[in-house]
Amino acid sequence: MSNDQLLETLMQNYYPPEYKKLQFHCVHCGVYSEQSWQNFYCWNKFHGGYSIHDPLEFCVCEHCKKWSYWYDGRLVVPSVALVPAAHVDMPSECVEDYNEARSIVDLSSRAASALLRLALQKLMIALGESGNNINEDIGNLIEKGLPVEVSQALDSCRIADNNAVHPGEIEINDTQDAAYNLFNIINFIIEDRISRPMQIQSLFAELPESVKKAAEKRDGLDM
């Protein structure tokens, strides 16, 4: 799998807010939900009635009921980049850095990348790694089953760099594409290392006791 294919995989389940679309991932709650579009009406004193204020519209998420405001077809409030919200299973210690990066990436992709690297470092610690050297931490996760393409994608963002001067230090790529890709990579790591194992455990817990005992006996014989 190439880096481009991996990044396409990371993005395939995210549908960013788009003007007049009836379903997308809400910019507030991050849930893929139906969206209701409405016009603003202004009192027209010359005609003695209300008229549509054409350039300004609002969109209501049917899941969280929060509004987003659009002017001339562009999202203006909230002023966050159209990148994925933090994964629902993201460790709490990472969320603040991730969300701050999301709020400024269109103003400074370099600053956003620095915040995302900090979130990634905290994520490594939450996953049981040292957090001191992202290269080594990612290598350990690959040995535990993380796709090796994740490491290559991080290299392309200059986040995990074998040529770093000191362990844990990086040369941050200040392009917007690199920062946007990093949002997706972090969420993918969480999905692969946290969410999927939790889902598997939940499915196993719901099995009949006889089936679970048979599986445990089988696994014990295989060892």
PDB file of N, CA and C in Angstrom, residues 165-214:
ATOM      1  N   VAL A 165      17.858  15.647  14.717  1.00  0.00           N
ATOM      2  CA  VAL A 165      19.142  15.920  15.369  1.00  0.00           C
ATOM      3  C   VAL A 165      19.218  15.217  16.716  1.00  0.00           C
ATOM      4  N   HIS A 166      18.135  15.259  17.471  1.00  0.00           N
ATOM      5  CA  HIS A 166      18.102  14.621  18.788  1.00  0.00           C
ATOM      6  C   HIS A 166      16.838  13.777  18.900  1.00  0.00           C
ATOM      7  N   PRO A 167      16.872  12.736  19.745  1.00  0.00           N
ATOM      8  CA  PRO A 167      15.670  11.916  19.926  1.00  0.00           C
ATOM      9  C   PRO A 167      14.488  12.783  20.340  1.00  0.00           C
ATOM     10  N   GLY A 168      13.371  12.569  19.671  1.00  0.00           N
ATOM     11  CA  GLY A 168      12.167  13.310  20.016  1.00  0.00           C
ATOM     12  C   GLY A 168      12.056  14.647  19.335  1.00  0.00           C
ATOM     13  N   GLU A 169      13.111  15.105  18.657  1.00  0.00           N
ATOM     14  CA  GLU A 169      13.049  16.371  17.946  1.00  0.00           C
ATOM     15  C   GLU A 169      12.760  16.113  16.478  1.00  0.00           C
ATOM     16  N   ILE A 170      12.093  17.072  15.839  1.00  0.00           N
ATOM     17  CA  ILE A 170      11.717  16.899  14.453  1.00  0.00           C
ATOM     18  C   ILE A 170      11.900  18.198  13.694  1.00  0.00           C
ATOM     19  N   GLU A 171      11.934  18.071  12.397  1.00  0.00           N
ATOM     20  CA  GLU A 171      11.857  19.231  11.525  1.00  0.00           C
ATOM     21  C   GLU A 171      10.453  19.225  10.958  1.00  0.00           C
ATOM     22  N   ILE A 172       9.647  20.199  11.349  1.00  0.00           N
ATOM     23  CA  ILE A 172       8.242  20.195  10.997  1.00  0.00           C
ATOM     24  C   ILE A 172       8.040  20.741   9.591  1.00  0.00           C
ATOM     25  N   ASN A 173       7.364  19.965   8.765  1.00  0.00           N
ATOM     26  CA  ASN A 173       6.989  20.419   7.437  1.00  0.00           C
ATOM     27  C   ASN A 173       5.847  21.415   7.600  1.00  0.00           C
ATOM     28  N   ASP A 174       6.011  22.627   7.062  1.00  0.00           N
ATOM     29  CA  ASP A 174       5.009  23.653   7.309  1.00  0.00           C
ATOM     30  C   ASP A 174       3.966  23.753   6.206  1.00  0.00           C
ATOM     31  N   THR A 175       3.845  22.722   5.362  1.00  0.00           N
ATOM     32  CA  THR A 175       2.827  22.761   4.327  1.00  0.00           C
ATOM     33  C   THR A 175       1.477  22.363   4.923  1.00  0.00           C
ATOM     34  N   GLN A 176       0.426  22.929   4.365  1.00  0.00           N
ATOM     35  CA  GLN A 176      -0.917  22.639   4.856  1.00  0.00           C
ATOM     36  C   GLN A 176      -1.296  21.184   4.605  1.00  0.00           C
ATOM     37  N   ASP A 177      -0.876  20.631   3.472  1.00  0.00           N
ATOM     38  CA  ASP A 177      -1.199  19.231   3.162  1.00  0.00           C
ATOM     39  C   ASP A 177      -0.643  18.291   4.223  1.00  0.00           C
ATOM     40  N   ALA A 178       0.602  18.547   4.663  1.00  0.00           N
ATOM     41  CA  ALA A 178       1.217  17.688   5.672  1.00  0.00           C
ATOM     42  C   ALA A 178       0.430  17.752   6.968  1.00  0.00           C
ATOM     43  N   ALA A 179       0.021  18.963   7.355  1.00  0.00           N
ATOM     44  CA  ALA A 179      -0.753  19.114   8.589  1.00  0.00           C
ATOM     45  C   ALA A 179      -2.106  18.418   8.467  1.00  0.00           C
ATOM     46  N   TYR A 180      -2.778  18.596   7.330  1.00  0.00           N
ATOM     47  CA  TYR A 180      -4.078  17.958   7.132  1.00  0.00           C
ATOM     48  C   TYR A 180      -3.950  16.439   7.192  1.00  0.00           C
ATOM     49  N   ASN A 181      -2.899  15.902   6.585  1.00  0.00           N
ATOM     50  CA  ASN A 181      -2.695  14.455   6.614  1.00  0.00           C
ATOM     51  C   ASN A 181      -2.474  13.947   8.032  1.00  0.00           C
ATOM     52  N   LEU A 182      -1.792  14.754   8.843  1.00  0.00           N
ATOM     53  CA  LEU A 182      -1.469  14.317  10.194  1.00  0.00           C
ATOM     54  C   LEU A 182      -2.716  14.159  11.059  1.00  0.00           C
ATOM     55  N   PHE A 183      -3.726  15.007  10.857  1.00  0.00           N
ATOM     56  CA  PHE A 183      -4.992  14.827  11.575  1.00  0.00           C
ATOM     57  C   PHE A 183      -5.542  13.422  11.316  1.00  0.00           C
ATOM     58  N   ASN A 184      -5.533  13.019  10.053  1.00  0.00           N
ATOM     59  CA  ASN A 184      -6.078  11.718   9.681  1.00  0.00           C
ATOM     60  C   ASN A 184      -5.240  10.568  10.212  1.00  0.00           C
ATOM     61  N   ILE A 185      -3.921  10.740  10.195  1.00  0.00           N
ATOM     62  CA  ILE A 185      -3.028   9.681  10.675  1.00  0.00           C
ATOM     63  C   ILE A 185      -3.240   9.422  12.161  1.00  0.00           C
ATOM     64  N   ILE A 186      -3.350  10.492  12.943  1.00  0.00           N
ATOM     65  CA  ILE A 186      -3.566  10.331  14.386  1.00  0.00           C
ATOM     66  C   ILE A 186      -4.875   9.597  14.652  1.00  0.00           C
ATOM     67  N   ASN A 187      -5.927   9.990  13.961  1.00  0.00           N
ATOM     68  CA  ASN A 187      -7.212   9.312  14.147  1.00  0.00           C
ATOM     69  C   ASN A 187      -7.146   7.850  13.705  1.00  0.00           C
ATOM     70  N   PHE A 188      -6.370   7.575  12.643  1.00  0.00           N
ATOM     71  CA  PHE A 188      -6.231   6.199  12.179  1.00  0.00           C
ATOM     72  C   PHE A 188      -5.523   5.340  13.232  1.00  0.00           C
ATOM     73  N   ILE A 189      -4.463   5.868  13.841  1.00  0.00           N
ATOM     74  CA  ILE A 189      -3.744   5.127  14.888  1.00  0.00           C
ATOM     75  C   ILE A 189      -4.688   4.794  16.037  1.00  0.00           C
ATOM     76  N   ILE A 190      -5.520   5.757  16.423  1.00  0.00           N
ATOM     77  CA  ILE A 190      -6.476   5.524  17.513  1.00  0.00           C
ATOM     78  C   ILE A 190      -7.485   4.447  17.116  1.00  0.00           C
ATOM     79  N   GLU A 191      -7.974   4.521  15.886  1.00  0.00           N
ATOM     80  CA  GLU A 191      -8.928   3.521  15.413  1.00  0.00           C
ATOM     81  C   GLU A 191      -8.307   2.120  15.429  1.00  0.00           C
ATOM     82  N   ASP A 192      -7.043   2.030  14.981  1.00  0.00           N
ATOM     83  CA  ASP A 192      -6.380   0.736  14.857  1.00  0.00           C
ATOM     84  C   ASP A 192      -5.943   0.173  16.206  1.00  0.00           C
ATOM     85  N   ARG A 193      -5.436   1.025  17.085  1.00  0.00           N
ATOM     86  CA  ARG A 193      -4.837   0.553  18.325  1.00  0.00           C
ATOM     87  C   ARG A 193      -5.770   0.597  19.528  1.00  0.00           C
ATOM     88  N   ILE A 194      -6.851   1.402  19.457  1.00  0.00           N
ATOM     89  CA  ILE A 194      -7.756   1.539  20.606  1.00  0.00           C
ATOM     90  C   ILE A 194      -9.161   1.052  20.268  1.00  0.00           C
ATOM     91  N   SER A 195      -9.751   1.623  19.215  1.00  0.00           N
ATOM     92  CA  SER A 195     -11.163   1.350  18.933  1.00  0.00           C
ATOM     93  C   SER A 195     -11.413  -0.090  18.507  1.00  0.00           C
ATOM     94  N   ARG A 196     -10.612  -0.591  17.550  1.00  0.00           N
ATOM     95  CA  ARG A 196     -10.854  -1.944  17.049  1.00  0.00           C
ATOM     96  C   ARG A 196     -10.675  -3.001  18.134  1.00  0.00           C
ATOM     97  N   PRO A 197      -9.602  -2.946  18.948  1.00  0.00           N
ATOM     98  CA  PRO A 197      -9.501  -3.914  20.043  1.00  0.00           C
ATOM     99  C   PRO A 197     -10.682  -3.843  21.008  1.00  0.00           C
ATOM    100  N   MET A 198     -11.178  -2.620  21.288  1.00  0.00           N
ATOM    101  CA  MET A 198     -12.333  -2.477  22.167  1.00  0.00           C
ATOM    102  C   MET A 198     -13.569  -3.124  21.546  1.00  0.00           C
ATOM    103  N   GLN A 199     -13.741  -2.944  20.240  1.00  0.00           N
ATOM    104  CA  GLN A 199     -14.885  -3.532  19.557  1.00  0.00           C
ATOM    105  C   GLN A 199     -14.816  -5.058  19.580  1.00  0.00           C
ATOM    106  N   ILE A 200     -13.619  -5.598  19.370  1.00  0.00           N
ATOM    107  CA  ILE A 200     -13.434  -7.051  19.392  1.00  0.00           C
ATOM    108  C   ILE A 200     -13.730  -7.601  20.778  1.00  0.00           C
ATOM    109  N   GLN A 201     -13.236  -6.913  21.818  1.00  0.00           N
ATOM    110  CA  GLN A 201     -13.504  -7.349  23.190  1.00  0.00           C
ATOM    111  C   GLN A 201     -14.989  -7.315  23.496  1.00  0.00           C
ATOM    112  N   SER A 202     -15.662  -6.273  22.992  1.00  0.00           N
ATOM    113  CA  SER A 202     -17.099  -6.153  23.231  1.00  0.00           C
ATOM    114  C   SER A 202     -17.861  -7.283  22.550  1.00  0.00           C
ATOM    115  N   LEU A 203     -17.466  -7.608  21.318  1.00  0.00           N
ATOM    116  CA  LEU A 203     -18.120  -8.706  20.601  1.00  0.00           C
ATOM    117  C   LEU A 203     -17.898 -10.036  21.317  1.00  0.00           C
ATOM    118  N   PHE A 204     -16.679 -10.251  21.795  1.00  0.00           N
ATOM    119  CA  PHE A 204     -16.362 -11.500  22.489  1.00  0.00           C
ATOM    120  C   PHE A 204     -17.156 -11.608  23.787  1.00  0.00           C
ATOM    121  N   ALA A 205     -17.313 -10.473  24.486  1.00  0.00           N
ATOM    122  CA  ALA A 205     -18.030 -10.479  25.766  1.00  0.00           C
ATOM    123  C   ALA A 205     -19.494 -10.851  25.595  1.00  0.00           C
ATOM    124  N   GLU A 206     -20.045 -10.601  24.412  1.00  0.00           N
ATOM    125  CA  GLU A 206     -21.456 -10.886  24.167  1.00  0.00           C
ATOM    126  C   GLU A 206     -21.702 -12.336  23.744  1.00  0.00           C
ATOM    127  N   LEU A 207     -20.644 -13.096  23.495  1.00  0.00           N
ATOM    128  CA  LEU A 207     -20.807 -14.494  23.090  1.00  0.00           C
ATOM    129  C   LEU A 207     -21.332 -15.331  24.255  1.00  0.00           C
ATOM    130  N   PRO A 208     -22.048 -16.412  23.974  1.00  0.00           N
ATOM    131  CA  PRO A 208     -22.473 -17.333  25.034  1.00  0.00           C
ATOM    132  C   PRO A 208     -21.260 -17.875  25.782  1.00  0.00           C
ATOM    133  N   GLU A 209     -21.436 -18.159  27.045  1.00  0.00           N
ATOM    134  CA  GLU A 209     -20.327 -18.596  27.886  1.00  0.00           C
ATOM    135  C   GLU A 209     -19.689 -19.878  27.346  1.00  0.00           C
ATOM    136  N   SER A 210     -20.512 -20.763  26.799  1.00  0.00           N
ATOM    137  CA  SER A 210     -19.972 -22.031  26.281  1.00  0.00           C
ATOM    138  C   SER A 210     -19.043 -21.775  25.087  1.00  0.00           C
ATOM    139  N   VAL A 211     -19.394 -20.811  24.260  1.00  0.00           N
ATOM    140  CA  VAL A 211     -18.572 -20.497  23.098  1.00  0.00           C
ATOM    141  C   VAL A 211     -17.256 -19.864  23.547  1.00  0.00           C
ATOM    142  N   LYS A 212     -17.343 -18.980  24.545  1.00  0.00           N
ATOM    143  CA  LYS A 212     -16.120 -18.339  25.047  1.00  0.00           C
ATOM    144  C   LYS A 212     -15.173 -19.368  25.656  1.00  0.00           C
ATOM    145  N   LYS A 213     -15.708 -20.307  26.405  1.00  0.00           N
ATOM    146  CA  LYS A 213     -14.855 -21.332  27.021  1.00  0.00           C
ATOM    147  C   LYS A 213     -14.218 -22.208  25.951  1.00  0.00           C
ATOM    148  N   ALA A 214     -14.972 -22.529  24.897  1.00  0.00           N
ATOM    149  CA  ALA A 214     -14.422 -23.338  23.814  1.00  0.00           C
ATOM    150  C   ALA A 214     -13.296 -22.592  23.110  1.00  0.00           C
TER     151      ALA A 214
END
